[in-house]
Structures are given as structure tokens and as C-alpha cells.
Amino acid sequence: MGRLEGKVAIITGASQGMGEAHAKAFVAEGAKVILTDVNDTAGTKLADSLGENAIFVKQDVADAAQWADVLAKAEAKFGTVTVLVNNAGIIGKIAPTTELAQADFQTVCDINQLGVFLGMQAVLPGMIRAGGGSIVNISSIAGMVAVYGSPNLAYVASKFAVRGMTKQVAIEYGPNNVRCNSVHPGYIRTPMMAAATDEEGGEALSMIPLKRLADPSEVSNLVMFLASDESSFITGMEHVIDGGMTAA
Ligand SMILES: NC(=O)c1ccc[n+]([C@@H]2O[C@H](COP(=O)([O-])OP(=O)(O)OC[C@H]3O[C@@H](n4cnc5c(N)ncnc54)[C@H](O)[C@@H]3O)[C@@H](O)[C@H]2O)c1
């Protein structure tokens, strides 16, 4: 029996990078998965390749109406959603704080922060009716500490916000057996990382004790653990996966 047998999971930002890795791992462990993303070409292709336990729904996570559509399609196909992985995110415009336009700040917060709120608000009623669920919010080490070379202040602000919202939902809905945890990756080899630094991690490598970047599947192992009943007494906590980078 798979580790996620019986779970119905929404994974946002699932067309590439870590979301893609999570979707593959979740289906392999028995979950029924709704992949969502603004990139429908890659997302549809990926969902098709994963077989009958996966569907793709095009979605901008910052749009509340689109969350309602995702929920309706998920429930019609697989039943009540019991796992949400809020993974979609952007780094936004790379700029020092004095040069960051308000519109650029807002765009990052709309996707990375508002999108996480809307996702949790959308799935909570069903999880409560079902007697429980697990929400995994993808933050960053930039939600734990300020990071030298961070793309911009908005990214850090939004990732700290994800950490706080996670704790609030954990205490509000713990009595309903809904767990909510945040994951804080360091440097993971994805298209986002490749856009922000060079292939091997550039100068960041000297700050990573394990002296390498991570494969997205290494983060999937943690996300699966938090989504599954293996983590049944873990909620409201930060889970850092960074090769030791923030240990110092
Ligand atoms: N790669 C890293 O090193 C790293 C480190 C820390 C945290 N993270 C976080 O992990 C998550 C996944 O990152 P990744 O590296 O796989 O990124 P990625 O850019 O490779 O993939 C992100 C996906 O999200 C989608 N997306 C963007 N805006 C969206 C929106 N409005 N609605 C729906 N989907 C949208 C993109 O189309 C893309 O498919 C992000 O939240 C990111 O901030 C990444």
C-alpha cells in the first residue's frame, strides 16, 4: 500500500520544478492528484503521463474564483480534497529595496502570499467535513532568515508571511484534525533556481555545508511525509531542507 493511499491532493505550480516532482511522487504513492498551474501546456502533458489518478486544471493561484473552479473539478473527479500543497511561487523582479516598484512588490505577494491564503480558505471546509486533512505550504529559507543575494524584499516578505499563516491555520483548525506545516527549501535544482543563479549554485555553494544543490525529489520526500499520516502529530511547524545552509 502506498504512503498516500486514499488521499486526494491539490498541488499548485505543478507543471515544472518541485511541483512536478511532488506530483510524480504523490501519484506513485497512491494519491489522486489535481495538478494546477498557469502553464497549461506542460501541466496537461504531465498529468496525462501520470495516468488516471491525475488531472490538470489551469489556475492562477491569486484568483479566488479560479480556486472555486479547481475545488469543483477536484471534488467531481476524485471526491473531497484532503491534502493541499501550496507550491506555486515566483521570485519576481530582482531589485534592491530602494528600486523595487510597488507593483512588483504586489505581484510577488499576490502569488506567494495571497495565493496561499486563498488555497487554504478553499480547502478548509471540505477538510473539516471529512474529519481532517493536511496542508503543506512551501515557503523558503527566505521565510526563516534574511538571505544574502535574495532576489528582492517582496520574496522574503511573502515567504515569512507563509510561515505565519501556516501557524495561524494550525492553531485555528487543529481541533478539526487539520494539520498545517511549512516547508523551507534552500537551493533546489529547478527552473526557478536556474533563473536566479547559475547551474551549480554560484557563490551560494560556499554557504551550503553539504556542498551541493538538492534534487527536487529530495523535497518531495519531506512534502510526502507531511502530507501523509506518518506525520500525524506534527503541525504548525517549519521544516527546513537546505543542506545545512541556515545552521550557521
Ligand atoms: N528552487 C529553489 O531553490 C527554491 C527555494 C526555496 C523555495 N522555493 C519555492 O518552491 C516553490 C516551487 O519553486 P520551483 O523552484 O519549483 O519554481 P519553478 O519556477 O520551477 O516552478 C513554479 C511553478 O509555479 C507556476 N506558477 C507561477 N505563478 C503561478 C500562479 N500565479 N498560479 C499558478 N501557478 C503559478 C509556474 O508556472 C511554475 O510551473 C516556490 O514557491 C518557490 O518560491 C524554491
PDB file of N, CA, C and O in Angstrom, residues 5 10 28 31 62 74 85 105 128 156 169 173 179 181-182 226 234 247:
ATOM      1  N   GLU A   5      -2.098   6.467  -0.024  1.00  0.00           N
ATOM      2  CA  GLU A   5      -3.316   5.784  -0.470  1.00  0.00           C
ATOM      3  C   GLU A   5      -4.536   6.445   0.177  1.00  0.00           C
ATOM      4  O   GLU A   5      -4.545   6.736   1.373  1.00  0.00           O
ATOM      5  N   ILE A  10      -4.359  18.462  -3.949  1.00  0.00           N
ATOM      6  CA  ILE A  10      -4.121  19.535  -4.924  1.00  0.00           C
ATOM      7  C   ILE A  10      -2.671  19.976  -4.768  1.00  0.00           C
ATOM      8  O   ILE A  10      -2.216  20.228  -3.644  1.00  0.00           O
ATOM      9  N   ALA A  28       2.778   8.115  -7.445  1.00  0.00           N
ATOM     10  CA  ALA A  28       3.495   6.840  -7.221  1.00  0.00           C
ATOM     11  C   ALA A  28       3.163   6.247  -5.856  1.00  0.00           C
ATOM     12  O   ALA A  28       3.200   5.026  -5.676  1.00  0.00           O
ATOM     13  N   ALA A  31      -1.737   8.516  -4.197  1.00  0.00           N
ATOM     14  CA  ALA A  31      -2.688   9.629  -4.085  1.00  0.00           C
ATOM     15  C   ALA A  31      -3.378   9.889  -5.420  1.00  0.00           C
ATOM     16  O   ALA A  31      -2.867   9.547  -6.488  1.00  0.00           O
ATOM     17  N   ALA A  62      -3.672  33.324  -7.508  1.00  0.00           N
ATOM     18  CA  ALA A  62      -4.030  34.613  -6.917  1.00  0.00           C
ATOM     19  C   ALA A  62      -5.479  35.009  -7.213  1.00  0.00           C
ATOM     20  O   ALA A  62      -5.909  36.097  -6.815  1.00  0.00           O
ATOM     21  N   ALA A  74     -12.007  19.132  -8.779  1.00  0.00           N
ATOM     22  CA  ALA A  74     -11.336  18.105  -7.954  1.00  0.00           C
ATOM     23  C   ALA A  74     -12.378  17.201  -7.300  1.00  0.00           C
ATOM     24  O   ALA A  74     -12.261  15.967  -7.337  1.00  0.00           O
ATOM     25  N   VAL A  85      -1.012  21.130  -1.301  1.00  0.00           N
ATOM     26  CA  VAL A  85       0.381  21.576  -1.314  1.00  0.00           C
ATOM     27  C   VAL A  85       0.413  22.920  -2.044  1.00  0.00           C
ATOM     28  O   VAL A  85       0.272  22.983  -3.275  1.00  0.00           O
ATOM     29  N   PHE A 105       6.328  44.572  -6.019  1.00  0.00           N
ATOM     30  CA  PHE A 105       6.141  44.030  -4.661  1.00  0.00           C
ATOM     31  C   PHE A 105       4.790  43.310  -4.593  1.00  0.00           C
ATOM     32  O   PHE A 105       4.673  42.185  -4.119  1.00  0.00           O
ATOM     33  N   ILE A 128     -12.643  19.925   6.980  1.00  0.00           N
ATOM     34  CA  ILE A 128     -13.370  19.877   8.259  1.00  0.00           C
ATOM     35  C   ILE A 128     -14.500  18.848   8.164  1.00  0.00           C
ATOM     36  O   ILE A 128     -14.668  18.002   9.059  1.00  0.00           O
ATOM     37  N   VAL A 156      11.114  37.766   0.316  1.00  0.00           N
ATOM     38  CA  VAL A 156      11.320  37.485   1.741  1.00  0.00           C
ATOM     39  C   VAL A 156      10.036  37.766   2.530  1.00  0.00           C
ATOM     40  O   VAL A 156       9.608  36.954   3.357  1.00  0.00           O
ATOM     41  N   VAL A 169      -3.312  28.910  10.912  1.00  0.00           N
ATOM     42  CA  VAL A 169      -4.263  27.868  10.489  1.00  0.00           C
ATOM     43  C   VAL A 169      -4.091  26.609  11.345  1.00  0.00           C
ATOM     44  O   VAL A 169      -5.069  25.949  11.711  1.00  0.00           O
ATOM     45  N   TYR A 173      -7.405  25.356  13.270  1.00  0.00           N
ATOM     46  CA  TYR A 173      -8.091  24.154  12.767  1.00  0.00           C
ATOM     47  C   TYR A 173      -7.514  22.838  13.280  1.00  0.00           C
ATOM     48  O   TYR A 173      -7.954  21.771  12.863  1.00  0.00           O
ATOM     49  N   ARG A 179      -4.039  19.525   9.888  1.00  0.00           N
ATOM     50  CA  ARG A 179      -2.660  19.889  10.192  1.00  0.00           C
ATOM     51  C   ARG A 179      -2.154  20.860   9.124  1.00  0.00           C
ATOM     52  O   ARG A 179      -2.603  20.824   7.974  1.00  0.00           O
ATOM     53  N   ASN A 181       1.611  22.721   7.946  1.00  0.00           N
ATOM     54  CA  ASN A 181       3.050  22.879   8.154  1.00  0.00           C
ATOM     55  C   ASN A 181       3.671  23.670   7.004  1.00  0.00           C
ATOM     56  O   ASN A 181       3.152  23.663   5.882  1.00  0.00           O
ATOM     57  N   SER A 182       4.799  24.306   7.284  1.00  0.00           N
ATOM     58  CA  SER A 182       5.519  24.993   6.208  1.00  0.00           C
ATOM     59  C   SER A 182       6.846  24.289   5.930  1.00  0.00           C
ATOM     60  O   SER A 182       7.482  23.750   6.836  1.00  0.00           O
ATOM     61  N   LEU A 226       4.883  15.012   5.279  1.00  0.00           N
ATOM     62  CA  LEU A 226       3.955  15.945   5.939  1.00  0.00           C
ATOM     63  C   LEU A 226       2.515  15.758   5.453  1.00  0.00           C
ATOM     64  O   LEU A 226       1.571  15.990   6.198  1.00  0.00           O
ATOM     65  N   ILE A 234       2.331  16.185  13.889  1.00  0.00           N
ATOM     66  CA  ILE A 234       3.192  17.329  13.555  1.00  0.00           C
ATOM     67  C   ILE A 234       2.350  18.407  12.889  1.00  0.00           C
ATOM     68  O   ILE A 234       1.764  18.183  11.827  1.00  0.00           O
ATOM     69  N   ALA A 247      22.164  26.574   9.247  1.00  0.00           N
ATOM     70  CA  ALA A 247      22.625  26.090  10.562  1.00  0.00           C
ATOM     71  C   ALA A 247      23.623  27.046  11.197  1.00  0.00           C
ATOM     72  O   ALA A 247      23.717  27.150  12.415  1.00  0.00           O
TER      73      ALA A 247
END
